[in-house]
Amino acid sequence: MTNTGALWQNWARSESVRPARVERPTSVAAVQRAVIAAAKSGMPIKAVGSGHSFSGIAVAPGVLLDLADLSGIVGVDTATGRVTLAAGTRLHRIRGLLAPYGLALANMGDVDRQTISGATSTGTHGTGSAFGGLVTQIVGLTLVTGDGELLHVSETENAEIFPAARLGLGALGILVDVTIQCVPDFLLHAVEQAEPLGEVLDTFDERSRAADHFEFYWFPHTEKALTKTNTRLNPAAGRAPLAPVSRWIDDELLANGVFGALCTIGAVLPQSVPTINRVAERFMARRDYTDASTRIFVSRRAVRFHEMEYALPIAAIPAAVREVRELIQRSGWRISFPIEVRSAAADDVWLSTAHGRETGYIAVHRFYREKPAEYFTAVEAIMRSHDGRPHWGKMHTRDAESLRETYPHFDDFVAVRDRLDPERRFTNRYLERVLGR
Ligand SMILES: Cc1cc2nc3c(=O)[nH]c(=O)nc-3n(C[C@H](O)[C@H](O)[C@H](O)COP(=O)(O)OP(=O)(O)OC[C@H]3O[C@@H](n4cnc5c(N)ncnc54)[C@H](O)[C@@H]3O)c2cc1C
């Protein structure tokens, strides 16, 4: 199917473009034909996932490829638990697809609306000091390269490209399938509670190591953090889910409905934000429950926001959060959205934010109707002073020159890009800024 002209916007409404052409291929061969046709007409081409990146990484001014019709399971190796998914598969479909095989994704981020290709291409991650982000679960993939050829990449096929292609920023070609190392299905036992921020910061490293998945949210202008500690359990342990009504009140009514209304008030009356946040703090009731992993990893986010997230050496997290808190106090800004702090294991993927170091993540947000630039720029300076690496799918101002300093394999990645896309058919303005022309 081919369309023209409609306006494309990302989820956060921070990026938009009117692509010259939109194509929705229904086969791998059609993806190859689209790449070859775009090359003949001298137009750039880009696959776009579900538009959940806050940065301009998915902006496709030439040909926008929508892979929604390339979705579902391509193959399953039941002996190894490796599952190949078509590139346009959305994360929220994966649980149902894996259920007949008793398998699950090892770890997930906060939401599941993204496509598997978009999520891995930007380094999407969840939390857990012993667990890497999604890229570390990828064991193989197939790309359509700049000349329209198919390239299979894994630890054994074209292995020299593997550390680049697992997190390719959409710069190396069009992914048509991705193979994931799954794990046996599991439950999570979740404990959520409000705790003094100072104590949480003092013990962050230790608690991140002790728990399977530890994270916390801190609402600016308050002294409490909402901690979440999740423990992996065998399905035989049995589910003890939240009662549907209390789940709806907490996760839909308060976290989306009421929170959205309060953000709207806060945008008009910023002086009310500290009071609102302190009231929100009082509603952070302790919750203790056990459920399917996806029901605990994933939340619904109905209130739109803008986000910047930085990856730091994990030991730097407490100091950096304290600096952000002092910055907010000093500046007089009224910040309605919480700061989210997570962790990940070190990995060997060249452009992974957790490459070569145990990592802590600090994410800052602003309601989408508020201007984020002043706050994000000041926080970014703090993150840079701790050798921070920005999430590729979230807002930041870094360029190739400064990113080269923090990624030891930056030039190796650029060399792979030169090899697979010498004509820069997959580029856009964001990639020109972060990788160079
Ligand atoms: C509400 C919300 C919550 C989020 N939570 C988290 C979180 O918990 N953790 C986290 O790390 N991130 C999180 N993110 C960020 C999000 O996971 C990433 O930005 C992710 O890339 C979005 O996936 P997508 O399918 O929307 O991809 P898009 O944003 O559409 O595209 C991202 C990149 O992938 C490329 N791409 C897509 N498909 C292909 C393909 N077939 N071949 C080659 N390249 C391709 C695009 O060209 C682009 O470069 C969140 C975002 C939102 C809006």
Coordinates of C-alpha atoms and ligand atoms in Angstrom, one line a residue:
M1 CA 0.0 0.0 0.0
T2 CA 1.3 3.5 -0.8
N3 CA 0.1 6.8 0.7
T4 CA 1.2 10.3 0.4
G5 CA 1.1 13.5 2.2
A6 CA -0.4 12.9 5.7
L7 CA 1.2 14.6 8.7
W8 CA 3.2 12.2 10.9
Q9 CA 3.7 13.1 14.6
N10 CA 5.5 11.3 17.4
W11 CA 3.6 10.3 20.6
A12 CA 5.0 13.3 22.6
R13 CA 4.1 15.8 19.8
S14 CA 7.6 17.0 19.9
E15 CA 8.4 16.0 16.3
S16 CA 6.4 16.0 13.1
V17 CA 6.9 15.7 9.4
R18 CA 4.9 15.4 6.1
P19 CA 6.7 12.5 4.4
A20 CA 7.0 12.6 0.6
R21 CA 5.6 9.1 0.5
V22 CA 4.3 6.5 3.0
E23 CA 4.6 2.8 2.1
R24 CA 3.2 -0.2 4.0
P25 CA 5.0 -3.3 2.6
T26 CA 3.4 -6.7 3.3
S27 CA 6.5 -8.8 2.6
V28 CA 10.2 -8.7 2.9
A29 CA 10.6 -8.6 -0.9
A30 CA 8.4 -5.5 -0.9
V31 CA 10.7 -3.8 1.7
Q32 CA 13.6 -4.6 -0.6
R33 CA 11.8 -3.1 -3.6
A34 CA 10.9 0.0 -1.6
V35 CA 14.6 0.6 -0.7
I36 CA 15.7 0.1 -4.3
A37 CA 12.9 2.4 -5.6
A38 CA 13.8 5.1 -3.1
A39 CA 17.4 4.9 -4.1
K40 CA 16.5 5.3 -7.8
S41 CA 14.4 8.4 -7.1
G42 CA 17.2 9.8 -4.8
M43 CA 14.9 9.9 -1.7
P44 CA 15.9 8.9 1.8
I45 CA 13.9 6.1 3.3
K46 CA 13.2 5.2 6.9
A47 CA 11.2 2.6 8.8
V48 CA 9.2 4.1 11.6
G49 CA 7.9 2.1 14.6
S50 CA 5.1 3.4 16.8
G51 CA 6.6 6.9 17.1
H52 CA 7.4 6.6 20.8
S53 CA 10.8 8.3 20.5
F54 CA 10.9 11.8 21.9
S55 CA 13.9 12.7 19.8
G56 CA 13.9 13.3 16.1
I57 CA 15.4 9.8 15.4
A58 CA 12.3 8.5 13.6
V59 CA 11.6 11.5 11.4
A60 CA 11.2 10.4 7.8
P61 CA 10.9 13.3 5.4
G62 CA 11.4 11.1 2.3
V63 CA 9.8 7.6 2.2
L64 CA 8.3 6.5 5.5
L65 CA 8.0 2.7 5.8
D66 CA 5.3 1.5 8.1
L67 CA 5.9 -2.2 8.9
A68 CA 2.6 -2.8 10.7
D69 CA 1.8 -5.6 8.2
L70 CA 5.1 -7.4 9.0
S71 CA 4.1 -8.5 12.5
G72 CA 4.0 -11.8 14.4
I73 CA 6.2 -14.9 14.8
V74 CA 8.5 -15.9 12.0
G75 CA 10.0 -18.9 13.7
V76 CA 10.5 -20.5 17.1
D77 CA 13.4 -22.7 18.2
T78 CA 11.8 -24.5 21.2
A79 CA 15.2 -26.2 22.2
T80 CA 16.9 -22.8 22.8
G81 CA 14.0 -20.5 23.5
R82 CA 14.9 -18.3 20.6
V83 CA 12.0 -16.7 18.8
T84 CA 12.2 -14.7 15.6
L85 CA 9.6 -11.9 15.3
A86 CA 8.7 -9.9 12.2
A87 CA 10.1 -6.3 12.5
G88 CA 6.8 -4.5 13.0
T89 CA 5.6 -6.6 16.0
R90 CA 4.5 -4.4 18.8
L91 CA 5.8 -5.3 22.3
H92 CA 2.2 -5.7 23.7
R93 CA 1.5 -8.5 21.3
I94 CA 4.6 -10.5 22.4
R95 CA 3.2 -12.0 25.6
G96 CA 0.3 -13.6 23.7
L97 CA 2.7 -14.8 21.0
L98 CA 5.1 -16.4 23.4
A99 CA 2.5 -17.9 25.8
P100 CA 1.9 -21.1 23.8
Y101 CA 5.7 -21.9 24.2
G102 CA 5.8 -21.0 27.9
L103 CA 8.3 -18.2 27.1
A104 CA 8.6 -14.5 28.0
L105 CA 10.9 -11.5 27.5
A106 CA 13.6 -11.4 30.2
N107 CA 13.0 -7.7 31.0
M108 CA 10.9 -4.8 29.7
G109 CA 10.6 -1.0 30.0
D110 CA 7.6 1.0 31.3
V111 CA 5.3 0.7 28.3
D112 CA 4.7 -1.8 25.6
R113 CA 3.3 0.2 22.7
Q114 CA 6.6 0.3 20.8
T115 CA 7.6 -2.0 18.0
I116 CA 10.4 -4.6 18.6
S117 CA 12.6 -2.9 16.0
G118 CA 12.0 0.7 17.2
A119 CA 12.7 -0.4 20.8
T120 CA 15.9 -2.2 20.1
S121 CA 17.1 0.5 17.6
T122 CA 17.2 3.1 20.3
G123 CA 18.4 1.0 23.3
T124 CA 15.1 0.7 25.2
H125 CA 15.6 -0.7 28.7
G126 CA 13.9 -1.5 31.9
T127 CA 15.6 -1.8 35.3
G128 CA 17.7 -4.5 37.1
S129 CA 21.4 -4.4 37.8
A130 CA 21.8 -8.0 36.6
F131 CA 19.7 -7.5 33.4
G132 CA 20.7 -5.7 30.2
G133 CA 18.3 -3.7 28.1
L134 CA 16.3 -5.2 25.2
V135 CA 19.4 -5.2 22.9
T136 CA 21.1 -7.8 25.1
Q137 CA 18.1 -10.1 24.4
I138 CA 18.7 -9.8 20.6
V139 CA 20.6 -12.8 19.3
G140 CA 20.1 -12.3 15.5
L141 CA 18.4 -10.0 13.0
T142 CA 17.9 -9.5 9.3
L143 CA 18.5 -6.1 7.6
V144 CA 17.7 -4.8 4.2
T145 CA 20.9 -2.7 3.5
G146 CA 21.3 0.4 1.3
D147 CA 21.6 -1.6 -1.9
G148 CA 18.4 -3.6 -1.2
E149 CA 20.3 -6.8 -0.2
L150 CA 19.3 -9.0 2.7
L151 CA 21.9 -9.4 5.5
H152 CA 21.5 -11.9 8.3
V153 CA 23.5 -10.9 11.4
S154 CA 24.2 -12.9 14.6
E155 CA 27.0 -14.1 16.7
T156 CA 27.9 -16.6 13.9
E157 CA 26.7 -14.8 10.7
N158 CA 28.4 -11.5 9.8
A159 CA 29.5 -11.5 13.4
E160 CA 31.7 -8.4 13.0
I161 CA 28.5 -6.3 12.4
F162 CA 26.6 -7.9 15.3
P163 CA 27.7 -5.4 18.1
A164 CA 26.6 -2.5 15.8
A165 CA 23.4 -3.9 14.4
R166 CA 21.7 -4.8 17.6
L167 CA 21.4 -1.1 18.4
G168 CA 21.6 0.4 14.9
L169 CA 19.6 3.7 15.4
G170 CA 17.8 3.0 12.1
A171 CA 21.1 4.0 10.4
L172 CA 22.3 0.7 9.1
G173 CA 19.2 -0.5 7.1
I174 CA 15.6 -1.7 7.5
L175 CA 15.2 -4.5 10.0
V176 CA 12.8 -7.1 8.7
D177 CA 13.1 -9.6 11.6
V178 CA 14.7 -9.8 15.0
T179 CA 15.5 -13.0 16.9
I180 CA 15.2 -12.8 20.7
Q181 CA 16.6 -15.1 23.4
C182 CA 13.5 -15.6 25.5
V183 CA 13.3 -17.0 29.0
P184 CA 10.8 -19.4 30.7
D185 CA 7.7 -17.5 31.6
F186 CA 7.8 -16.0 35.1
L187 CA 5.8 -14.0 37.6
L188 CA 6.9 -10.9 39.5
H189 CA 6.3 -10.2 43.1
A190 CA 6.0 -6.4 43.4
V191 CA 6.4 -4.2 46.5
E192 CA 5.8 -0.5 46.0
Q193 CA 6.1 2.0 48.9
A194 CA 7.0 5.6 49.7
E195 CA 10.3 6.0 51.5
P196 CA 12.5 9.0 52.5
L197 CA 14.5 10.1 49.4
G198 CA 17.8 10.5 51.3
E199 CA 17.7 6.9 52.5
V200 CA 16.8 5.6 49.1
L201 CA 19.8 7.4 47.5
D202 CA 22.2 6.3 50.2
T203 CA 21.3 2.6 49.5
F204 CA 20.5 2.8 45.7
D205 CA 23.5 0.8 44.5
E206 CA 23.1 -1.9 47.2
R207 CA 19.3 -2.2 46.7
S208 CA 19.7 -2.3 43.0
R209 CA 22.1 -5.3 43.3
A210 CA 20.0 -7.1 46.0
A211 CA 16.7 -7.0 44.1
D212 CA 16.0 -8.4 40.6
H213 CA 14.4 -5.2 39.5
F214 CA 14.6 -2.0 41.7
E215 CA 13.6 1.5 40.7
F216 CA 12.3 4.7 42.2
Y217 CA 10.3 7.8 41.3
W218 CA 10.9 11.0 43.1
F219 CA 8.4 13.8 42.8
P220 CA 10.2 17.2 42.9
H221 CA 9.3 19.5 45.8
T222 CA 8.8 16.4 48.1
E223 CA 11.1 14.4 50.4
K224 CA 9.7 11.0 49.5
A225 CA 10.5 8.5 46.8
L226 CA 8.1 5.8 45.5
T227 CA 10.3 2.6 45.4
K228 CA 9.4 -0.4 43.3
T229 CA 11.1 -3.7 44.2
N230 CA 10.2 -6.7 41.9
T231 CA 11.3 -10.3 42.6
R232 CA 11.1 -13.0 39.9
L233 CA 9.1 -16.1 40.8
N234 CA 8.3 -19.4 39.2
P235 CA 4.7 -19.5 37.8
A236 CA 4.1 -22.3 40.3
A237 CA 4.2 -19.7 43.1
G238 CA 0.8 -18.5 41.9
R239 CA -0.6 -15.0 41.1
A240 CA -1.9 -12.7 43.9
P241 CA -2.9 -9.8 41.7
L242 CA -4.3 -6.5 42.8
A243 CA -8.1 -6.4 43.0
P244 CA -9.4 -5.0 39.7
V245 CA -11.0 -2.0 41.4
S246 CA -8.0 -1.0 43.4
R247 CA -5.8 -1.4 40.3
W248 CA -8.1 0.7 38.3
I249 CA -8.2 3.4 41.0
D250 CA -4.3 3.5 41.3
D251 CA -3.2 2.9 37.7
E252 CA -6.0 4.5 35.7
L253 CA -7.9 7.0 37.8
L254 CA -5.0 8.4 39.8
A255 CA -1.9 7.7 37.6
N256 CA -3.6 8.8 34.4
G257 CA -7.0 10.6 34.9
V258 CA -6.3 12.7 38.0
F259 CA -2.6 13.1 37.3
G260 CA -3.4 14.5 33.8
A261 CA -5.9 17.0 35.3
L262 CA -3.3 18.1 37.9
C263 CA -0.6 18.5 35.2
T264 CA -3.0 20.7 33.2
I265 CA -3.7 22.8 36.4
G266 CA 0.1 22.9 37.1
A267 CA 0.8 24.2 33.6
V268 CA -1.6 27.1 34.1
L269 CA -0.8 27.7 37.8
P270 CA 2.8 26.6 38.3
Q271 CA 2.8 27.9 41.9
S272 CA 0.3 25.0 42.7
V273 CA 2.8 22.3 41.7
P274 CA 4.6 21.8 45.0
T275 CA 1.3 21.5 46.9
I276 CA 0.0 19.1 44.3
N277 CA 3.1 16.9 44.5
R278 CA 3.0 16.9 48.3
V279 CA -0.6 15.7 48.1
A280 CA 0.3 13.1 45.6
E281 CA 3.1 11.9 48.0
R282 CA 0.4 11.1 50.6
F283 CA -1.5 8.9 48.1
M284 CA 1.5 6.6 47.6
A285 CA 0.0 3.7 49.5
R286 CA 2.1 0.5 49.9
R287 CA 1.1 -2.2 47.4
D288 CA 2.3 -5.8 47.6
Y289 CA 1.1 -8.2 44.8
T290 CA 2.2 -10.9 42.4
D291 CA 1.2 -11.0 38.8
A292 CA 2.4 -11.9 35.2
S293 CA 5.7 -10.1 34.5
T294 CA 4.2 -7.9 31.7
R295 CA 1.5 -6.7 34.1
I296 CA 4.1 -5.5 36.5
F297 CA 6.8 -4.2 34.2
V298 CA 4.4 -2.3 32.0
S299 CA 2.0 0.6 32.8
R300 CA -0.4 2.6 30.6
R301 CA 0.8 6.2 30.1
A302 CA -2.1 8.4 28.9
V303 CA -0.7 11.8 30.0
R304 CA 1.7 13.0 27.3
F305 CA 5.1 14.3 28.3
H306 CA 8.6 15.2 27.1
E307 CA 11.5 13.2 28.4
M308 CA 15.3 13.2 28.6
E309 CA 17.1 10.3 30.1
Y310 CA 20.8 9.9 30.8
A311 CA 22.9 6.7 31.6
L312 CA 25.6 7.2 34.2
P313 CA 28.1 4.9 35.9
I314 CA 25.9 3.5 38.7
A315 CA 28.0 4.8 41.5
A316 CA 27.3 8.4 40.3
I317 CA 23.5 8.2 40.6
P318 CA 23.1 9.4 44.2
A319 CA 25.3 12.5 43.7
A320 CA 23.6 13.3 40.4
V321 CA 20.1 13.0 41.8
R322 CA 21.1 15.3 44.7
E323 CA 22.5 17.8 42.2
V324 CA 19.2 17.8 40.2
R325 CA 17.3 18.3 43.4
E326 CA 19.5 21.3 44.4
L327 CA 19.1 22.7 40.8
I328 CA 15.3 22.6 41.1
Q329 CA 15.4 24.2 44.5
R330 CA 17.7 27.0 43.3
S331 CA 15.9 27.6 40.0
G332 CA 12.4 28.1 41.4
W333 CA 11.0 25.9 38.6
R334 CA 7.8 24.0 39.4
I335 CA 8.2 20.4 38.1
S336 CA 5.0 18.3 38.1
F337 CA 6.5 15.1 36.7
P338 CA 8.6 12.7 38.7
I339 CA 12.2 11.8 38.1
E340 CA 12.7 8.1 37.4
V341 CA 15.8 6.2 38.4
R342 CA 16.7 2.7 37.2
S343 CA 19.7 0.5 36.6
A344 CA 21.1 -2.0 34.1
A345 CA 24.0 -4.5 33.7
A346 CA 27.0 -3.6 31.6
D347 CA 26.9 -4.9 28.0
D348 CA 29.0 -5.1 24.9
V349 CA 26.8 -3.5 22.3
W350 CA 28.7 -0.6 20.8
L351 CA 26.2 2.2 21.1
S352 CA 24.3 0.8 24.1
T353 CA 24.1 3.4 26.9
A354 CA 25.2 0.6 29.2
H355 CA 28.3 -0.3 27.1
G356 CA 31.2 -1.4 29.3
R357 CA 29.8 -0.2 32.6
E358 CA 27.2 -1.0 35.3
T359 CA 24.7 1.7 34.7
G360 CA 22.2 3.8 36.5
Y361 CA 19.6 5.9 34.6
I362 CA 18.0 9.2 35.5
A363 CA 15.0 10.3 33.5
V364 CA 13.5 13.8 33.7
H365 CA 10.1 14.7 32.3
R366 CA 7.9 17.7 31.6
F367 CA 4.2 17.8 30.8
Y368 CA 4.0 18.2 27.0
R369 CA 2.3 21.6 27.2
E370 CA 5.3 23.0 29.2
K371 CA 8.5 24.0 27.6
P372 CA 11.2 21.5 28.6
A373 CA 14.4 23.3 27.2
E374 CA 15.6 25.2 30.3
Y375 CA 15.2 22.4 32.7
F376 CA 16.5 19.7 30.4
T377 CA 19.6 21.8 29.4
A378 CA 20.5 22.4 33.0
V379 CA 20.0 18.7 34.0
E380 CA 22.0 17.7 30.9
A381 CA 25.0 19.7 32.1
I382 CA 24.9 17.8 35.4
M383 CA 24.7 14.4 33.5
R384 CA 27.6 15.4 31.3
S385 CA 29.7 16.2 34.3
H386 CA 29.2 12.5 35.3
D387 CA 30.2 11.1 31.9
G388 CA 26.5 10.6 31.1
R389 CA 25.2 9.1 27.8
P390 CA 21.8 10.2 26.5
H391 CA 19.1 7.7 25.6
W392 CA 19.0 7.7 21.8
G393 CA 15.2 7.9 21.7
K394 CA 14.8 10.7 24.2
M395 CA 15.5 14.4 24.0
H396 CA 19.1 15.7 24.3
T397 CA 21.5 18.1 22.5
R398 CA 24.6 16.0 22.0
D399 CA 26.4 15.7 18.7
A400 CA 28.8 13.2 17.1
E401 CA 31.9 15.0 18.4
S402 CA 30.8 14.8 22.0
L403 CA 29.3 11.3 21.8
R404 CA 32.5 9.9 20.3
E405 CA 34.2 10.8 23.6
T406 CA 31.9 8.5 25.7
Y407 CA 31.6 5.5 23.3
P408 CA 34.9 3.7 22.8
H409 CA 33.5 2.0 19.6
F410 CA 31.8 5.1 18.1
D411 CA 34.1 5.1 15.1
D412 CA 33.7 1.3 14.6
F413 CA 29.9 1.9 14.4
V414 CA 30.5 4.7 11.9
A415 CA 32.6 2.3 9.8
V416 CA 29.8 -0.2 9.7
R417 CA 27.4 2.5 8.6
D418 CA 29.8 3.5 5.9
R419 CA 29.9 -0.1 4.7
L420 CA 26.1 -0.8 4.8
D421 CA 24.8 2.6 3.9
P422 CA 27.5 4.5 2.0
E423 CA 24.9 6.7 0.2
R424 CA 23.2 7.6 3.5
R425 CA 19.8 6.4 2.3
F426 CA 18.6 5.9 5.9
T427 CA 19.8 9.2 7.3
N428 CA 17.8 12.1 8.7
R429 CA 18.7 15.3 10.5
Y430 CA 19.0 13.6 13.9
L431 CA 21.4 11.0 12.6
E432 CA 23.5 13.6 10.9
R433 CA 23.8 15.4 14.2
V434 CA 24.6 12.3 16.4
L435 CA 26.6 10.3 13.9
G436 CA 27.8 12.9 11.3
R437 CA 27.0 13.0 7.6
Ligands
LIG1 C1 5.3 6.8 27.2 C2 6.7 6.3 26.8 C3 7.4 5.4 27.7 C4 8.7 5.0 27.4 N1 9.3 4.1 28.3 C5 10.6 3.7 28.0 C6 11.3 2.9 28.9 O1 10.7 2.5 30.0 N2 12.6 2.6 28.7 C7 13.2 3.1 27.5 O2 14.4 2.8 27.4 N3 12.5 3.8 26.6 C8 11.3 4.2 26.9 N4 10.6 4.9 25.9 C9 11.3 5.3 24.7 C10 10.9 4.2 23.6 O3 11.0 2.9 24.1 C11 11.9 4.4 22.4 O4 12.0 5.6 21.9 C12 11.6 3.4 21.3 O5 12.5 3.5 20.2 C13 10.2 3.6 20.6 O6 9.9 2.6 19.8 P1 9.0 2.8 18.5 O7 8.6 1.5 17.9 O8 8.0 3.8 18.8 O9 10.1 3.4 17.5 P2 10.2 4.8 16.8 O10 10.3 5.9 17.8 O11 9.1 4.9 15.8 O12 11.6 4.7 16.0 C14 12.8 4.6 16.7 C15 13.9 4.3 15.8 O13 13.8 3.0 15.4 C16 13.9 2.9 14.0 N5 13.2 1.8 13.4 C17 11.9 1.5 13.7 N6 11.6 0.4 13.0 C18 12.7 0.0 12.3 C19 13.0 -1.0 11.4 N7 12.1 -2.0 11.0 N8 14.3 -1.1 10.9 C20 15.2 -0.2 11.2 N9 15.0 0.9 12.0 C21 13.7 0.9 12.6 C22 13.4 4.3 13.5 O14 13.9 4.6 12.2 C23 14.0 5.2 14.5 O15 15.4 5.4 14.2 C24 9.3 5.4 26.2 C25 8.6 6.2 25.3 C26 7.3 6.7 25.6 C27 6.6 7.6 24.7

